[in-house]
mmCIF file of C-alpha atoms in Angstrom:
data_model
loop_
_atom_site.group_PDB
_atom_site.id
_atom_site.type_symbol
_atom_site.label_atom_id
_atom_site.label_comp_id
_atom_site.label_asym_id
_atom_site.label_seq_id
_atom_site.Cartn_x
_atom_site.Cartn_y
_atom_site.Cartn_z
ATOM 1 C CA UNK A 1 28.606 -48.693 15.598
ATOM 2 C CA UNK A 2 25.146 -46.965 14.691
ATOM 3 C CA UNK A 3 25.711 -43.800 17.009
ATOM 4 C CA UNK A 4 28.088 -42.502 15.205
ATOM 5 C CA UNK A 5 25.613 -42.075 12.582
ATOM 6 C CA UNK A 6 23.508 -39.290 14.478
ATOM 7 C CA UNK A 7 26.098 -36.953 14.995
ATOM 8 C CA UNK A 8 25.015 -34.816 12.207
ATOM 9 C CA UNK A 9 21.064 -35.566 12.951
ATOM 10 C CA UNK A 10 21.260 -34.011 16.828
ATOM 11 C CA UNK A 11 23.461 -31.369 15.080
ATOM 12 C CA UNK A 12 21.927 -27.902 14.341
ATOM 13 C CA UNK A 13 23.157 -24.130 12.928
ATOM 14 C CA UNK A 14 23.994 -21.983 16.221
ATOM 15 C CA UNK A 15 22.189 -18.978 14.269
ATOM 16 C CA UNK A 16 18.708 -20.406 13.363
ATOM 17 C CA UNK A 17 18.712 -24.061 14.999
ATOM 18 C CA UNK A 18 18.347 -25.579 11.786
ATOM 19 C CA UNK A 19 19.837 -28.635 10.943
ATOM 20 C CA UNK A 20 23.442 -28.852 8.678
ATOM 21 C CA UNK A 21 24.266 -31.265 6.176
ATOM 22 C CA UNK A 22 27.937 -31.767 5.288
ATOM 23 C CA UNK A 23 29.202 -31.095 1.597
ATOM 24 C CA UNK A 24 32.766 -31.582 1.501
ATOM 25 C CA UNK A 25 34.994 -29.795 4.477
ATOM 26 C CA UNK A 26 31.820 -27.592 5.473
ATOM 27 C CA UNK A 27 28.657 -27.943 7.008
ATOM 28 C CA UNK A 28 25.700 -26.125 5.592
ATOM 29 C CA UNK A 29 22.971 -24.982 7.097
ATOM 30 C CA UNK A 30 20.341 -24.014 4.282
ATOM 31 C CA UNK A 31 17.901 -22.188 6.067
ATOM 32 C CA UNK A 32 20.581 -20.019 7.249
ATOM 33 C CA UNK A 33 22.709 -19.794 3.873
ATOM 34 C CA UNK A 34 25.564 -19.858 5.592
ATOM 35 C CA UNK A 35 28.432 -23.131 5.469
ATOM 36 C CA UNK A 36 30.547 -23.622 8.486
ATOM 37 C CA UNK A 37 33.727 -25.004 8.080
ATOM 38 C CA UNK A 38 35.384 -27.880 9.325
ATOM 39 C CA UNK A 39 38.406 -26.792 9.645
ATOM 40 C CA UNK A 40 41.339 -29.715 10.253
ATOM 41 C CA UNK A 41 38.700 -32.147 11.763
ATOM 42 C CA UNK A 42 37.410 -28.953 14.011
ATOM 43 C CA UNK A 43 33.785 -27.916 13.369
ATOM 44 C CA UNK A 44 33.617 -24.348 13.906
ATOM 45 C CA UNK A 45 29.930 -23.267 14.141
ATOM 46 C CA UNK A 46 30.609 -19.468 15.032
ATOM 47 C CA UNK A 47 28.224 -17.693 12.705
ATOM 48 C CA UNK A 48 31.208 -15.001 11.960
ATOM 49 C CA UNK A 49 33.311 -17.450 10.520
ATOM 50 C CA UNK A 50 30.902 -18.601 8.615
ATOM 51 C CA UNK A 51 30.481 -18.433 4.538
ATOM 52 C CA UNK A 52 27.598 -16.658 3.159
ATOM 53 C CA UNK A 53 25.917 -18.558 0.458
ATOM 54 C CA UNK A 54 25.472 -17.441 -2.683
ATOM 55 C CA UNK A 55 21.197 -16.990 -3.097
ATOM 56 C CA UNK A 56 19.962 -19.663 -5.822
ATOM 57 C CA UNK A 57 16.378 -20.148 -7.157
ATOM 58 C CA UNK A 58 15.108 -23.440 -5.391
ATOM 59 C CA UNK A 59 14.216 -26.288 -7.635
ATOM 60 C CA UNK A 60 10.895 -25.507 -9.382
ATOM 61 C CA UNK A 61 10.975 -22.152 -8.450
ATOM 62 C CA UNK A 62 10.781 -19.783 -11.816
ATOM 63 C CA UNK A 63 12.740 -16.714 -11.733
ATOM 64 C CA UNK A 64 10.235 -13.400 -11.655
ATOM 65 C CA UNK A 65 9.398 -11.903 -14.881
ATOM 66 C CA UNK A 66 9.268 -8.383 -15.956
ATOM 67 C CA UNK B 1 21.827 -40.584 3.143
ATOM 68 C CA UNK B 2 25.473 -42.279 3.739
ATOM 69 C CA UNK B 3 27.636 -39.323 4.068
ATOM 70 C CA UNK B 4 26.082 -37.803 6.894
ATOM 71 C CA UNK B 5 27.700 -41.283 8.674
ATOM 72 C CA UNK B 6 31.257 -40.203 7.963
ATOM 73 C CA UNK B 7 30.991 -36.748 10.026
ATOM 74 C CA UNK B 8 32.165 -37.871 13.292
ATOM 75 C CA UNK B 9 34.844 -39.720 11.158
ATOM 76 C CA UNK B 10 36.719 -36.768 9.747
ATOM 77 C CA UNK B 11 36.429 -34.991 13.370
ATOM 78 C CA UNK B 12 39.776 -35.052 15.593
ATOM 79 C CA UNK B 13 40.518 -33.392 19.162
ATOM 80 C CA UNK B 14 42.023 -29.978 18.122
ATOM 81 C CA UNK B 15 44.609 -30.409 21.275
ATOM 82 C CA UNK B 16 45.870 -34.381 19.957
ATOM 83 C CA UNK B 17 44.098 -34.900 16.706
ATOM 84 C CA UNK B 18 43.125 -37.963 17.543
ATOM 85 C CA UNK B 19 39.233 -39.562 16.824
ATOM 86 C CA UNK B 20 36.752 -38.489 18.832
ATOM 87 C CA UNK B 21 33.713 -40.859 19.463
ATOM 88 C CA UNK B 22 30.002 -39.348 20.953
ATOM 89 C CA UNK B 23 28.274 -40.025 24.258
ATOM 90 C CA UNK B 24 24.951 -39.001 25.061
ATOM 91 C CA UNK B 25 26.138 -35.284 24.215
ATOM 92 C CA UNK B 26 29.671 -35.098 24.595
ATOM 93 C CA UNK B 27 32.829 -35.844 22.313
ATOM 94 C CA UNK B 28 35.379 -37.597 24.006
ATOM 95 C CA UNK B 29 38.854 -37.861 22.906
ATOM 96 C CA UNK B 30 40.096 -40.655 24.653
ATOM 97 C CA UNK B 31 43.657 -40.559 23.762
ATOM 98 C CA UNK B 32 43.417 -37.024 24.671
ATOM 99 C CA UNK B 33 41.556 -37.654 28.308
ATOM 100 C CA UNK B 34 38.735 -35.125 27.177
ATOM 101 C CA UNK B 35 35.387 -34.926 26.856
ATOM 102 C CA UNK B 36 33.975 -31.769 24.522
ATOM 103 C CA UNK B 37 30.281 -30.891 25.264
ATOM 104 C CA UNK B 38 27.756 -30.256 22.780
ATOM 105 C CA UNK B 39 25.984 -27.846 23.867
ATOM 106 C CA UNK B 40 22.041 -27.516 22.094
ATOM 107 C CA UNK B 41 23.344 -29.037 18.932
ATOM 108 C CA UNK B 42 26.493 -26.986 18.738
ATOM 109 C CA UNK B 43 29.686 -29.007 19.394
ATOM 110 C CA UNK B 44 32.278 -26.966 21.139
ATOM 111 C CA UNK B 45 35.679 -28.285 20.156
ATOM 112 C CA UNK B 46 37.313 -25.982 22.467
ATOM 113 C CA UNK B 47 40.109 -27.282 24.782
ATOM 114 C CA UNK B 48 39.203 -24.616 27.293
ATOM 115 C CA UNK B 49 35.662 -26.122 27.833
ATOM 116 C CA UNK B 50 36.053 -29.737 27.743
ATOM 117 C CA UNK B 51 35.758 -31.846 30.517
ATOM 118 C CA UNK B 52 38.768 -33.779 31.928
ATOM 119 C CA UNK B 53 37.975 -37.455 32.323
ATOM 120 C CA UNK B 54 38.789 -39.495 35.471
ATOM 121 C CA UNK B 55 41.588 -41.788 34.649
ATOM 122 C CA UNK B 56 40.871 -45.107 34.733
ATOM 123 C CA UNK B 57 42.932 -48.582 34.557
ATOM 124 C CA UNK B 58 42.722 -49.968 30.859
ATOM 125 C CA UNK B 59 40.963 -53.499 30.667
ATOM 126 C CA UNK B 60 43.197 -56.113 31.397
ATOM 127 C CA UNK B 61 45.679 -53.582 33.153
ATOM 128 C CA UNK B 62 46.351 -54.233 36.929
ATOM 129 C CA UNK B 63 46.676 -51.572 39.476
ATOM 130 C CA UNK B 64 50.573 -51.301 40.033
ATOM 131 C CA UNK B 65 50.817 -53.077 43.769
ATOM 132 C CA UNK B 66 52.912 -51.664 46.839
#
C-alpha cells in the first residue's frame, strides 16, 4: 500500500515546520538541529524532549580561517 | 529514499501497541478503536486526544438477531 509511504513526507518539526527524516529510533529535523525520538513506536515531537544536535560544517563548507 | 517507507511501520498505538495505518490525517489503531489526529504535520499519539471510532460489524460478521 503506497500511503503508507507519505507518512514521513506530510510530516514536519513542530518548532520550525520543516520536514524530518528518520535515522534510526529518531526523527531529525535539520533545519532545526534537533532529533525527536521515537520512543517505543511513539513519535514524540515536543521540542523539549527533543535532542540538540551537535553543529557540523555542511558538506563543502570550509571551516573559517584565522 | 526507502527508509522513509518503514516509518509508519515501526509506529504502534501507545494504549495497545498495535500498528497503526494513516487516513487522510489521522492514525487509526484499529485493534485499539482509535483514531490519533495529526494535527499540521505533527502526529499526536496521545490517548487523551484521539478520536473513538464507531464500532462497526467486521466483513462477513452478521448482526447477532433477536
Amino acid at each position: 500500500v503506497t500511503i503508507d509511504a507519505d507518512l514521513l513526507a506530510i510530516l514536519v518539526c513542530p518548532l520550525t515546520r520543516t520536514p524530518l527524516r528518520r535515522e534510526g529510533d529518531e526523527l531529525i529535523a535539520d533545519a532545526a538541529g534537533l532529533a525527536y525520538p521515537i520512543r517505543e513506536g511513539v513519535p514524540v515531537l515536543v521540542v523539549e524532549k527533543a535532542r540538540r544536535l551537535p553543529i557540523l560544517p555542511r558538506q563543502g563548507e570550509v571551516a573559517a580561517e584565522g
